mmCIF file of C-alpha atoms in Angstrom:
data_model
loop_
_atom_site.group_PDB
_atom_site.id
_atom_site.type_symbol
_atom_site.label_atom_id
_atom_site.label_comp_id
_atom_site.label_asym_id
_atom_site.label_seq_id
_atom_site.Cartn_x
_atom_site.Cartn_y
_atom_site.Cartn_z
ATOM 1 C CA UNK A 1 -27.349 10.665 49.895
ATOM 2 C CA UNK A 2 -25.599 13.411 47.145
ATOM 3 C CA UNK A 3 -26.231 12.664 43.172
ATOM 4 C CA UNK A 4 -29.027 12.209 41.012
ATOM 5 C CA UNK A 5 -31.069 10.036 39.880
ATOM 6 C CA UNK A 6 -33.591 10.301 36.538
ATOM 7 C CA UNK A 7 -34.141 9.398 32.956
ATOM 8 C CA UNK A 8 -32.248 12.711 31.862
ATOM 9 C CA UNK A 9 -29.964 14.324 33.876
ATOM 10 C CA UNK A 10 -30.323 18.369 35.382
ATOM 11 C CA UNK A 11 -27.830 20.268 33.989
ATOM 12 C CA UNK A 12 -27.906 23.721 35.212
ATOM 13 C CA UNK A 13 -26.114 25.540 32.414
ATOM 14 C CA UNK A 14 -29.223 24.817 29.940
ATOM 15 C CA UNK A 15 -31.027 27.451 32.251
ATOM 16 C CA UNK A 16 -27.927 29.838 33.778
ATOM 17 C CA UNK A 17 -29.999 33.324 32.660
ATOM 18 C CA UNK A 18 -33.360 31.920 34.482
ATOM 19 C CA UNK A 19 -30.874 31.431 37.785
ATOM 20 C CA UNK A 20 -29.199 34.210 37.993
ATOM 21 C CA UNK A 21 -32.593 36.622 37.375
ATOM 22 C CA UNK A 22 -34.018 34.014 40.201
ATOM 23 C CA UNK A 23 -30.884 35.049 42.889
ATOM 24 C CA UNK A 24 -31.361 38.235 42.112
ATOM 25 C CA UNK A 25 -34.650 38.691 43.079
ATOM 26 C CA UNK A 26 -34.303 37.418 46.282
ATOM 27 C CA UNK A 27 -30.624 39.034 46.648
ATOM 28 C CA UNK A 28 -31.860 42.205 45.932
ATOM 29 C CA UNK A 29 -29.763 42.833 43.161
ATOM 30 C CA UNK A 30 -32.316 43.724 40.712
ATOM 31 C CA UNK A 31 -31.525 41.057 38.577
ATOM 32 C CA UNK A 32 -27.911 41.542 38.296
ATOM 33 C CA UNK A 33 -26.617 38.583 39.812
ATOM 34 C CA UNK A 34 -23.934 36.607 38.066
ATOM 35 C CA UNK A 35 -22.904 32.757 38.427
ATOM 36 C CA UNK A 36 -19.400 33.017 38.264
ATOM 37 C CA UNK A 37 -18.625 29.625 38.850
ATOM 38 C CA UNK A 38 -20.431 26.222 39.084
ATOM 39 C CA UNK A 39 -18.872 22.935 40.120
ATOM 40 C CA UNK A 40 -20.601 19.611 40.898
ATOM 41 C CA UNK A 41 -23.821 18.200 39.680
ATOM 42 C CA UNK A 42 -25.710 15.065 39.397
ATOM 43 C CA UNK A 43 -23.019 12.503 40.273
ATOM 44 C CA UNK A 44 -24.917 9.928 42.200
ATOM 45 C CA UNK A 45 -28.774 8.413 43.254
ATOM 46 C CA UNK A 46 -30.837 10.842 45.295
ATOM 47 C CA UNK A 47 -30.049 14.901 44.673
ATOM 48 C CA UNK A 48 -27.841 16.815 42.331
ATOM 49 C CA UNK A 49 -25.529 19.297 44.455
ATOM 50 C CA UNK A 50 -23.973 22.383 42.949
ATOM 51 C CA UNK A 51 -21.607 24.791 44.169
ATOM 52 C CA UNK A 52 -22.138 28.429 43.301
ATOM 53 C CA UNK A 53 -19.828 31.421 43.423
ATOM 54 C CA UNK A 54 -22.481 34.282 42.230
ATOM 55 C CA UNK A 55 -21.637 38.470 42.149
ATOM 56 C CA UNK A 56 -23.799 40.616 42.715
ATOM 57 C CA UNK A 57 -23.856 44.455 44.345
ATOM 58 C CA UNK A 58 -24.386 43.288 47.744
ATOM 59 C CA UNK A 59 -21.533 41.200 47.607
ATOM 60 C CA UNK A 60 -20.285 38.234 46.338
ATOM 61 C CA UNK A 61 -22.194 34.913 47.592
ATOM 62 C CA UNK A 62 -20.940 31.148 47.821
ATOM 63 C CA UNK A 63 -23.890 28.983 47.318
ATOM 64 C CA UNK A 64 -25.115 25.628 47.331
ATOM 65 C CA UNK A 65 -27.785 24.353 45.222
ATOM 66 C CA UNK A 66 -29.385 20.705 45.497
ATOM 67 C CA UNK A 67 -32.005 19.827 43.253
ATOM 68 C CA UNK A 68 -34.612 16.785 43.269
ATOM 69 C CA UNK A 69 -34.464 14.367 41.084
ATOM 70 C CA UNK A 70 -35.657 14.579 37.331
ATOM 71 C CA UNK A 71 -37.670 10.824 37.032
ATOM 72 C CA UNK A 72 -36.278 7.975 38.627
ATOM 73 C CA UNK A 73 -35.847 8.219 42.326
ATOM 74 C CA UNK A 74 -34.257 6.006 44.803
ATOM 75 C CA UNK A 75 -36.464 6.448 47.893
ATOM 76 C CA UNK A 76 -40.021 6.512 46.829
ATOM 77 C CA UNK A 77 -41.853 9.563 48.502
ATOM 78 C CA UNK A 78 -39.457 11.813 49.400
ATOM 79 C CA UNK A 79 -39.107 15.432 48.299
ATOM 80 C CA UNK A 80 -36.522 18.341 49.759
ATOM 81 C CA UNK A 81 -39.168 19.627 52.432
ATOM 82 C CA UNK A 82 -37.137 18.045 55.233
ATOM 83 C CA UNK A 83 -33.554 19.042 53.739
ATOM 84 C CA UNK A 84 -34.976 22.445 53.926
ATOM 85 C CA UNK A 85 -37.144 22.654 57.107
ATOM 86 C CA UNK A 86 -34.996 20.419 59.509
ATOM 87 C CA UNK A 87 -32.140 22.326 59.048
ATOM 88 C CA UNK A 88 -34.076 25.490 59.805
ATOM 89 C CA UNK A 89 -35.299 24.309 63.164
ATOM 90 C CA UNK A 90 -31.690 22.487 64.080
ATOM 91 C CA UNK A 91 -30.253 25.987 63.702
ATOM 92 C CA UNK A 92 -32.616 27.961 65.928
ATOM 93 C CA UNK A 93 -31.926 25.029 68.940
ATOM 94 C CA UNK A 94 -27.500 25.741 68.054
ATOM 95 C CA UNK A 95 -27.028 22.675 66.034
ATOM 96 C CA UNK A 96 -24.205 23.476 63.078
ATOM 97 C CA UNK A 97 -25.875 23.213 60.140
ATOM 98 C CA UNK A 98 -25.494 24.807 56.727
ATOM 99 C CA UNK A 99 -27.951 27.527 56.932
ATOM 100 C CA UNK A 100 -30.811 26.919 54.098
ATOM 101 C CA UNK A 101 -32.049 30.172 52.550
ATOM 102 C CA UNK A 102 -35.113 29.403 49.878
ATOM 103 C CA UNK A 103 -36.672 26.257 48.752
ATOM 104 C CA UNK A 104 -38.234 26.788 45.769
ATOM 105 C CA UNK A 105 -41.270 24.617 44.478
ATOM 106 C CA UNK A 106 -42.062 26.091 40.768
ATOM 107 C CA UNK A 107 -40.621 23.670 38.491
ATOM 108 C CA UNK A 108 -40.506 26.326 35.851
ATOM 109 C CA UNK A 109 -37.390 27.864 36.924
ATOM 110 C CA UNK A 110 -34.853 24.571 37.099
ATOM 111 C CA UNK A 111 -37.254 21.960 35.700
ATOM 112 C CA UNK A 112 -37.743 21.000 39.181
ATOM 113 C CA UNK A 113 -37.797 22.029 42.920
ATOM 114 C CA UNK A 114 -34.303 23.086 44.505
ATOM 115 C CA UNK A 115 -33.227 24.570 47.779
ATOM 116 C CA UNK A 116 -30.022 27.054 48.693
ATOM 117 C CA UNK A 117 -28.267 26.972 50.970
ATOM 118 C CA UNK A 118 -25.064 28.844 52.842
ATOM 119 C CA UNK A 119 -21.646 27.406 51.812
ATOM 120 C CA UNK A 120 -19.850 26.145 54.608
ATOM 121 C CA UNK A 121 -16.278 25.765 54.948
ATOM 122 C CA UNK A 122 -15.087 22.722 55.582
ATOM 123 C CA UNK A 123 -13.804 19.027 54.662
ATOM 124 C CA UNK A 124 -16.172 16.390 53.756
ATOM 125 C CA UNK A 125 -14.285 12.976 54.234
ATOM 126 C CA UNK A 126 -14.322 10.888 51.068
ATOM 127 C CA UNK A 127 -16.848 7.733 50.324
ATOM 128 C CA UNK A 128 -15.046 6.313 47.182
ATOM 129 C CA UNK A 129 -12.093 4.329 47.668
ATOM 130 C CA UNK A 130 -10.043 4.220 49.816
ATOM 131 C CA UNK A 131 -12.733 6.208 52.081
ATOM 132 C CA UNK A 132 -11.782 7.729 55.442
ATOM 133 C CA UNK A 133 -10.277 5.019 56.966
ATOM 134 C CA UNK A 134 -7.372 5.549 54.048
ATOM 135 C CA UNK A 135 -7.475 8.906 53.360
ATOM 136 C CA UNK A 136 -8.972 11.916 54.768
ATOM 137 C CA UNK A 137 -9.527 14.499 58.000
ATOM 138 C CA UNK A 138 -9.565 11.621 60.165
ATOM 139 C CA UNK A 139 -6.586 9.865 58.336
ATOM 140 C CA UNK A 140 -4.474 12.823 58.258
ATOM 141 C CA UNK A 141 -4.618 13.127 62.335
ATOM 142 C CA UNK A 142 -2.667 11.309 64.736
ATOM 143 C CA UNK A 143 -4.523 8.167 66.877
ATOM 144 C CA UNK A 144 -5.438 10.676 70.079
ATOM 145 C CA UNK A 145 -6.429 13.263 66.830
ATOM 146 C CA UNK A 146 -8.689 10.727 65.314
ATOM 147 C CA UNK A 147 -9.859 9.603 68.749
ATOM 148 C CA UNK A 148 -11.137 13.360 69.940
ATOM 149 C CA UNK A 149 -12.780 13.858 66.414
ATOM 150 C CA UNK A 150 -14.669 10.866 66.431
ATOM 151 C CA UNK A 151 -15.961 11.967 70.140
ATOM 152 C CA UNK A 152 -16.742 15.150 68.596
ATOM 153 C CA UNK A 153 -18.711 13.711 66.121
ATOM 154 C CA UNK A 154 -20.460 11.411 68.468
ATOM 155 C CA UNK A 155 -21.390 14.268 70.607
ATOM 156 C CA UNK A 156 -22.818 15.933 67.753
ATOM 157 C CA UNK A 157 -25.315 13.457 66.810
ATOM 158 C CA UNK A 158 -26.299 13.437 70.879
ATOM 159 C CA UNK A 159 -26.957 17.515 70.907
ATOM 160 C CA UNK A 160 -29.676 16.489 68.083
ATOM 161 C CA UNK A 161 -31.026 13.737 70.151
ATOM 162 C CA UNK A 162 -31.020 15.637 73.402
ATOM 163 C CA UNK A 163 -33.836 17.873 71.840
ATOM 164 C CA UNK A 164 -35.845 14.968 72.238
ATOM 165 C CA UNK A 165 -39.898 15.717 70.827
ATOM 166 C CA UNK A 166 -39.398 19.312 71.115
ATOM 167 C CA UNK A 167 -39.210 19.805 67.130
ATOM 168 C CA UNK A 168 -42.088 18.207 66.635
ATOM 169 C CA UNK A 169 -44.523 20.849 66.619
ATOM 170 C CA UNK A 170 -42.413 22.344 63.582
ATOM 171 C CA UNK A 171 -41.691 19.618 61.356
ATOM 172 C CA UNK A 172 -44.628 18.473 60.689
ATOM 173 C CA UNK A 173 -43.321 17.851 57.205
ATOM 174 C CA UNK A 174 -42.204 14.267 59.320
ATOM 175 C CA UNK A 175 -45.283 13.733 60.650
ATOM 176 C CA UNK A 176 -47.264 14.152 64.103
ATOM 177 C CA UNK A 177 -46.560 11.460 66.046
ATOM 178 C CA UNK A 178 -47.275 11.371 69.980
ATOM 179 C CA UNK A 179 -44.983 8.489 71.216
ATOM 180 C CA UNK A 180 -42.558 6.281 70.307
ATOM 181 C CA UNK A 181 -44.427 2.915 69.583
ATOM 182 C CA UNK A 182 -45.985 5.333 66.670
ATOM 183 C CA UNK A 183 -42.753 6.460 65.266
ATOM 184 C CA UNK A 184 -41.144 2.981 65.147
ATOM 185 C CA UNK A 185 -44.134 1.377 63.885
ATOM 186 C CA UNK A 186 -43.792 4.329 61.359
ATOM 187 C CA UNK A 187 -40.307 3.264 60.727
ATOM 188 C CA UNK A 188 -41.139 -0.120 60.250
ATOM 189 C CA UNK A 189 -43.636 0.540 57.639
ATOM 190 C CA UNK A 190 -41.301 2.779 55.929
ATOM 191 C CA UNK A 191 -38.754 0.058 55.114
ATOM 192 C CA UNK A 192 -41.360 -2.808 54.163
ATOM 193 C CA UNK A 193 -42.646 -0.019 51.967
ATOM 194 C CA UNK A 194 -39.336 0.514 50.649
ATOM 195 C CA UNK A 195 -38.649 -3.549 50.266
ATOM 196 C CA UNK A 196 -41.988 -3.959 48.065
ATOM 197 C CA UNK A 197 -40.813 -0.904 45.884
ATOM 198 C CA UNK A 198 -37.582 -2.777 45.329
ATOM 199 C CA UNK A 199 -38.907 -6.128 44.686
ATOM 200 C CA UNK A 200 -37.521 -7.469 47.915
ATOM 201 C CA UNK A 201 -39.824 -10.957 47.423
ATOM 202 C CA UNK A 202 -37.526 -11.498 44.203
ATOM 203 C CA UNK A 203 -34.749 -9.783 44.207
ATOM 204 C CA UNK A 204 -33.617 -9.765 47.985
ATOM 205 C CA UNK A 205 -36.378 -12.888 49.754
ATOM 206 C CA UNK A 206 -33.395 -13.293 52.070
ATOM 207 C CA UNK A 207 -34.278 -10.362 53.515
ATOM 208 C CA UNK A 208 -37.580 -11.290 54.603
ATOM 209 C CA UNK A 209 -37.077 -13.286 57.621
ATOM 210 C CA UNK A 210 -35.456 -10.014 58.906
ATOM 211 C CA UNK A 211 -38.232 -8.098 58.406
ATOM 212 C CA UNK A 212 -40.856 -10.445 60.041
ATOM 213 C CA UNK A 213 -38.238 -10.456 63.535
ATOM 214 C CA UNK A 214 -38.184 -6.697 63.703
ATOM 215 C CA UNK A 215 -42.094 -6.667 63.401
ATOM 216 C CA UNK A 216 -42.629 -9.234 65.570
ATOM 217 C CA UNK A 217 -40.020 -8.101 68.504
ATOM 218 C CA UNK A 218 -40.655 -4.556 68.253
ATOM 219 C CA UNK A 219 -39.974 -2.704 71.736
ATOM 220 C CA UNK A 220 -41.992 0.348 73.241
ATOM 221 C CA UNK A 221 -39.538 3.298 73.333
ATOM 222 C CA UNK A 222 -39.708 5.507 76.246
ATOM 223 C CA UNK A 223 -37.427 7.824 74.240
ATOM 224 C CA UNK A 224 -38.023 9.740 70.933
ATOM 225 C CA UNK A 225 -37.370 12.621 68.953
ATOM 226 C CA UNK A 226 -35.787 13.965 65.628
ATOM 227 C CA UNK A 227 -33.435 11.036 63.983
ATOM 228 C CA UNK A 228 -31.110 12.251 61.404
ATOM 229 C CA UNK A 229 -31.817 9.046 59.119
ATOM 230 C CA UNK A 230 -28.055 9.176 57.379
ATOM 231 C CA UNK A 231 -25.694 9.951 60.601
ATOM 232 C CA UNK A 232 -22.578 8.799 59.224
ATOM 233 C CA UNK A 233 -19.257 10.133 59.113
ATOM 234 C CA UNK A 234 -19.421 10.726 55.008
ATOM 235 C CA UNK A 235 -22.603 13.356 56.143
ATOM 236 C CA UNK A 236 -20.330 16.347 57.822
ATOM 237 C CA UNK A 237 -18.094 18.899 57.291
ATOM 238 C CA UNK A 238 -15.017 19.320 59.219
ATOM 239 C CA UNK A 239 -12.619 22.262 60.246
ATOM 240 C CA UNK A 240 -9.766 22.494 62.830
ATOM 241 C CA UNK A 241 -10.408 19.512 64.182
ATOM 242 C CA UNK A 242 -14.172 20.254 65.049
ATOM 243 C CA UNK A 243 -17.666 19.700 63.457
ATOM 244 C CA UNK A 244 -18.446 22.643 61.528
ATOM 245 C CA UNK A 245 -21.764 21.891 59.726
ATOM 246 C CA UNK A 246 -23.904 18.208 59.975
ATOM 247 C CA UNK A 247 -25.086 17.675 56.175
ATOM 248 C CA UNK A 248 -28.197 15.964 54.620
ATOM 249 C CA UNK A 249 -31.501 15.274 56.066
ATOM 250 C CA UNK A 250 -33.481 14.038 53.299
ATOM 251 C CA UNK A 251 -33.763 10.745 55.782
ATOM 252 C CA UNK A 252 -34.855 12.444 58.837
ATOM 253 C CA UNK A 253 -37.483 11.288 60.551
ATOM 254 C CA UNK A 254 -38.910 10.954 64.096
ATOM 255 C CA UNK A 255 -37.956 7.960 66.210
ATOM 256 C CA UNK A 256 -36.033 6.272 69.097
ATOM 257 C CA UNK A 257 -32.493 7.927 69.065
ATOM 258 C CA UNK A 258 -31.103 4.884 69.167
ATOM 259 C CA UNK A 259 -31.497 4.022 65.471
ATOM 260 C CA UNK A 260 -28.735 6.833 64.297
ATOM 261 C CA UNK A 261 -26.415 5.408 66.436
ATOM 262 C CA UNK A 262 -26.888 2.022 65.219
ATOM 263 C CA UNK A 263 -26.271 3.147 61.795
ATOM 264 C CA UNK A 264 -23.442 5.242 62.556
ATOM 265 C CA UNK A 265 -21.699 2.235 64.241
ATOM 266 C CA UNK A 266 -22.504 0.307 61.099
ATOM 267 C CA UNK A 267 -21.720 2.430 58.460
ATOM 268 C CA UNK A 268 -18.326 3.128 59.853
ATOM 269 C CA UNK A 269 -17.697 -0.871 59.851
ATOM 270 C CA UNK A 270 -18.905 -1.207 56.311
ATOM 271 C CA UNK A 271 -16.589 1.850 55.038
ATOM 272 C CA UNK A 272 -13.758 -0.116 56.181
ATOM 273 C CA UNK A 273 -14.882 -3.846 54.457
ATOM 274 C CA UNK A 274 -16.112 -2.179 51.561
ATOM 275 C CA UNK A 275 -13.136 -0.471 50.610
ATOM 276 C CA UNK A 276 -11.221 -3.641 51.620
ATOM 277 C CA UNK A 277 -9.076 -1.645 54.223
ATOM 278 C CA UNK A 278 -8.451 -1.967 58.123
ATOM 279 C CA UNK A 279 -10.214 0.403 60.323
ATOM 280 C CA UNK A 280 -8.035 3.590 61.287
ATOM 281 C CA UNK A 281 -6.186 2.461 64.446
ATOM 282 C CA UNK A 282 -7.093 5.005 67.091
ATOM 283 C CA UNK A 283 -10.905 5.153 66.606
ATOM 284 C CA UNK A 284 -13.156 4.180 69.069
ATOM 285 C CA UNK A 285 -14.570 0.403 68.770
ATOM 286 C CA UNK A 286 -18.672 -0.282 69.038
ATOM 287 C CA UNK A 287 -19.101 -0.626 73.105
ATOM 288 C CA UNK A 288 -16.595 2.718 73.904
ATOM 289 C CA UNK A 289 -19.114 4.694 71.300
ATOM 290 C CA UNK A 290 -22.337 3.553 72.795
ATOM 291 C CA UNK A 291 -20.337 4.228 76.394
ATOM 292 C CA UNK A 292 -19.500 7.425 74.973
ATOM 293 C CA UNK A 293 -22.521 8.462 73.514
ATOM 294 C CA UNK A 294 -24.530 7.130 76.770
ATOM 295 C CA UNK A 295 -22.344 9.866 79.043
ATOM 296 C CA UNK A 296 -23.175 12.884 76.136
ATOM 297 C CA UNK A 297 -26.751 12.212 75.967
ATOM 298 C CA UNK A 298 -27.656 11.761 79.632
ATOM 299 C CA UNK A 299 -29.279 8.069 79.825
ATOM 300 C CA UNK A 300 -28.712 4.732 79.028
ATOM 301 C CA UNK A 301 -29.104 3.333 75.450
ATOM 302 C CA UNK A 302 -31.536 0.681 75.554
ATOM 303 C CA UNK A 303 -33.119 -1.951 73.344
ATOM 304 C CA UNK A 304 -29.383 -1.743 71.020
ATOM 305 C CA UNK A 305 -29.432 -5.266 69.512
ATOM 306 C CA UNK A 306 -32.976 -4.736 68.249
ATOM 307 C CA UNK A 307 -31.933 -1.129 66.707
ATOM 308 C CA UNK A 308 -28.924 -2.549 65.192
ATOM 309 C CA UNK A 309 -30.738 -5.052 63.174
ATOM 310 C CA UNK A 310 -33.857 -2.755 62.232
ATOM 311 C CA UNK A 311 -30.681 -0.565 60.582
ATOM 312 C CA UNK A 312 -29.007 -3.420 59.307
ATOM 313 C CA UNK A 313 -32.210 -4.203 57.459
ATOM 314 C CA UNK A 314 -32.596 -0.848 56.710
ATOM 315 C CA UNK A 315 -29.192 -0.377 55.122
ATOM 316 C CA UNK A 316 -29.705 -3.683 53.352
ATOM 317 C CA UNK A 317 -33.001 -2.530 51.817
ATOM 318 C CA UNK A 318 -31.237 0.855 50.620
ATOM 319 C CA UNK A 319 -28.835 -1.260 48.743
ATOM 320 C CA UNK A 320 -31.853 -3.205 46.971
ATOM 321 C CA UNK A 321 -33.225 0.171 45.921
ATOM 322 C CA UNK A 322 -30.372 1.419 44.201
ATOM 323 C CA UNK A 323 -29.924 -2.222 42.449
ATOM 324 C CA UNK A 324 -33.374 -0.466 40.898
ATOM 325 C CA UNK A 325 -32.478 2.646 40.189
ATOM 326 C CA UNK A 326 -29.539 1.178 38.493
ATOM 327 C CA UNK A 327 -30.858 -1.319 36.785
ATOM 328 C CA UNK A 328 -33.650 1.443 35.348
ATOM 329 C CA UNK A 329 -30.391 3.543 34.253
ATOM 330 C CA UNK A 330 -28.466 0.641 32.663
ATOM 331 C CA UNK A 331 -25.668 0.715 35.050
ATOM 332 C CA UNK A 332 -23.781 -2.492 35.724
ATOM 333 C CA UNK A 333 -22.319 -1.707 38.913
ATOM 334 C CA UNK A 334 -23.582 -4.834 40.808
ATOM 335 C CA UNK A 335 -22.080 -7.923 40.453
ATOM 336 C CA UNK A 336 -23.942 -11.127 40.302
ATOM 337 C CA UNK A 337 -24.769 -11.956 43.725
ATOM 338 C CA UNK A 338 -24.269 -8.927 45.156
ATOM 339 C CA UNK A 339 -27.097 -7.867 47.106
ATOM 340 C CA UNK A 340 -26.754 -11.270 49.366
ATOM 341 C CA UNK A 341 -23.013 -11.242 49.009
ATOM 342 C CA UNK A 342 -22.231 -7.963 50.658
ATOM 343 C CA UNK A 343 -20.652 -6.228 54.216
ATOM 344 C CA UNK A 344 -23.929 -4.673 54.856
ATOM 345 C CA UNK A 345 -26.333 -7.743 54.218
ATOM 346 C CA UNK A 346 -23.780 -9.861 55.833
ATOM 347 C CA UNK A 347 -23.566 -7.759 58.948
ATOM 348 C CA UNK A 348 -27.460 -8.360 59.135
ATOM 349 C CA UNK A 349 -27.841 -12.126 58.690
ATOM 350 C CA UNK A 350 -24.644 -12.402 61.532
ATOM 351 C CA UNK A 351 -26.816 -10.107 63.247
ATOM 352 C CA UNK A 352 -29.912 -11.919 62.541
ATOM 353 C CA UNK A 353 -28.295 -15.482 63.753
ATOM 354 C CA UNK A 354 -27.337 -13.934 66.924
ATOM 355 C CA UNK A 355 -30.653 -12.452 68.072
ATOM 356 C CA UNK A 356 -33.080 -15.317 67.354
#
């Protein structure tokens, strides 16, 4: 999730001296830090992201800022403690990551909480049109290219799953749970949570039937531990045909491993129907990734059908939220009938059909 979302939007050249005398406290530079250069800014629904090139005596830094939304947000509840913390512990177990360096809470300084963080160098691949499966790291390599990056990138989200509970202990910024029945059932609350903040009874009732199925054939997960919540292609950097740095964990959360991979799988089918393009020929279809991504993590995946359509719901819902957010901003965006006319809520009613 990149952007922002509020009634006004952060702008950080209003308050450029109160920055730079900010970074150079904590640079050590006395206060003699200079923002050279700033690109990006609120562009989108959740966080505004800024790039920083700032001087300073020590050196020369390249930063990057992300800032919490002003007013409006589209997920109710959630703040940048995970964004900064998660990425901390990732880190210290060898995950790439962009390294975070502050998170500051004192609104006075920004007009709201930020975090910084390391620049990484890197490619993100694009979401607008005609996203990666027309243009792009993965479009620019040949089919064995494209097939070897997208194992890389499977294998990735496995080294986060293989730590399994062991995070726990320090992120308790997700909660405490002690099994996994209490982080699905956390899961599941989350969404219907979400689906009454977004008016789901009128503006989405379709997607009720869904809901009731995933409460009422919920499974007991033997397996649990740190979920990246947005594991999708869109959400890393690459270099040299490698993973360099796995981005944005405002969605993290603790639960059955199973439900990134679900939404990875997912996601990548909706880039392609959503930008109204075929698939990149070359990448791996749905049973070779689970196959895959069985052999990297070391069991089998179990329970799939169920996890696919608690993330098709999920997905689903996220769309219903930011049909709030933009009808609070006055954006016309949506069509009529979008929210039931759509790849991702049609991939969950197909879904839907096939499991009851």
């Amino acid at each position: 999730m990149s952007g922002a979302a509020g009634s006004k939007r952060n702008d950080l050249t209003e308050r450029l001296p109160l920055l730079e005398r900010w970074l150079g406290e904590r640079l050590g530079a006395d206060g003699a830090a200079s923002v050279t250069s700033i690109t990006g800014g609120p562009s989108g629904l959740s966080n505004a992201t800024y790039f920083l090139d700032v001087a300073c005596p020590a050196g020369d830094e390249q930063l990057v800022l992300r800032m919490a939304p002003d007013t409006f947000t589209l997920i109710p509840g959630t703040d940048l403690t995970a964004q900064y913390e998660v990425p901390k512990v990732l880190a210290a177990h060898g995950i790439p990551v962009a390294p975070v360096r502050w998170l500051e809470r004192d609104p006075s300084v920004l007009g709201n909480e930020f975090l910084v963080m390391d620049r990484v160098e890197g490619e993100v691949c694009p979401d607008r049109r005609p996203g990666y499966h027309g243009k792009g790291v993965f479009a620019d390599l040949d089919e064995p290219g494209r097939q070897q990056l997208w194992w890389r990138t499977v294998d990735a989200m496995a080294d986060v799953h293989r730590l399994g509970p062991a995070p726990a202990p320090e992120l308790a910024c997700l909660g405490s749970p002690s099994d996994g029945i209490q982080t699905l059932d956390a899961e599941l609350a989350k969404i219907e949570h979400w689906m009454e903040w977004g008016g789901a009874s009128e503006h989405a009732p379709f997607l009720l039937p869904a809901l009731d199925w995933v409460k009422q054939n919920r499974p007991s997960p033997q397996h649990w531990g740190l979920c990246w919540g947005d594991a999708k292609i869109g959400n890393i950097l690459y270099r040299d045909s490698d993973v360099a740095a796995l981005l944005d964990w405002e969605l993290a959360h603790f639960g059955p491993p199973e439900l990134d991979l679900a939404y990875f799988v997912i996601v990548d089918e909706v880039a392609a129907q959503a930008h109204d393009v075929p698939r990149l020929a070359g990448l791996p279809g749905e049973a070779e990734t689970i196959a895959h991504y069985e052999q990297s993590l070391g069991r089998k995946v179990e329970d799939f059908d169920y996890y696919r359509t608690l993330t098709a719901l999920r997905l689903a819902t996220l769309l219903l939220l930011t049909n709030r957010v933009a009808k609070h901003m006055g954006w016309n965006f949506f069509p009529p009938g979008f929210l039931e006319n759509n790849p991702t809520t049609r991939i969950l009613l197909d879904q839907l059909a096939r499991v009851r």
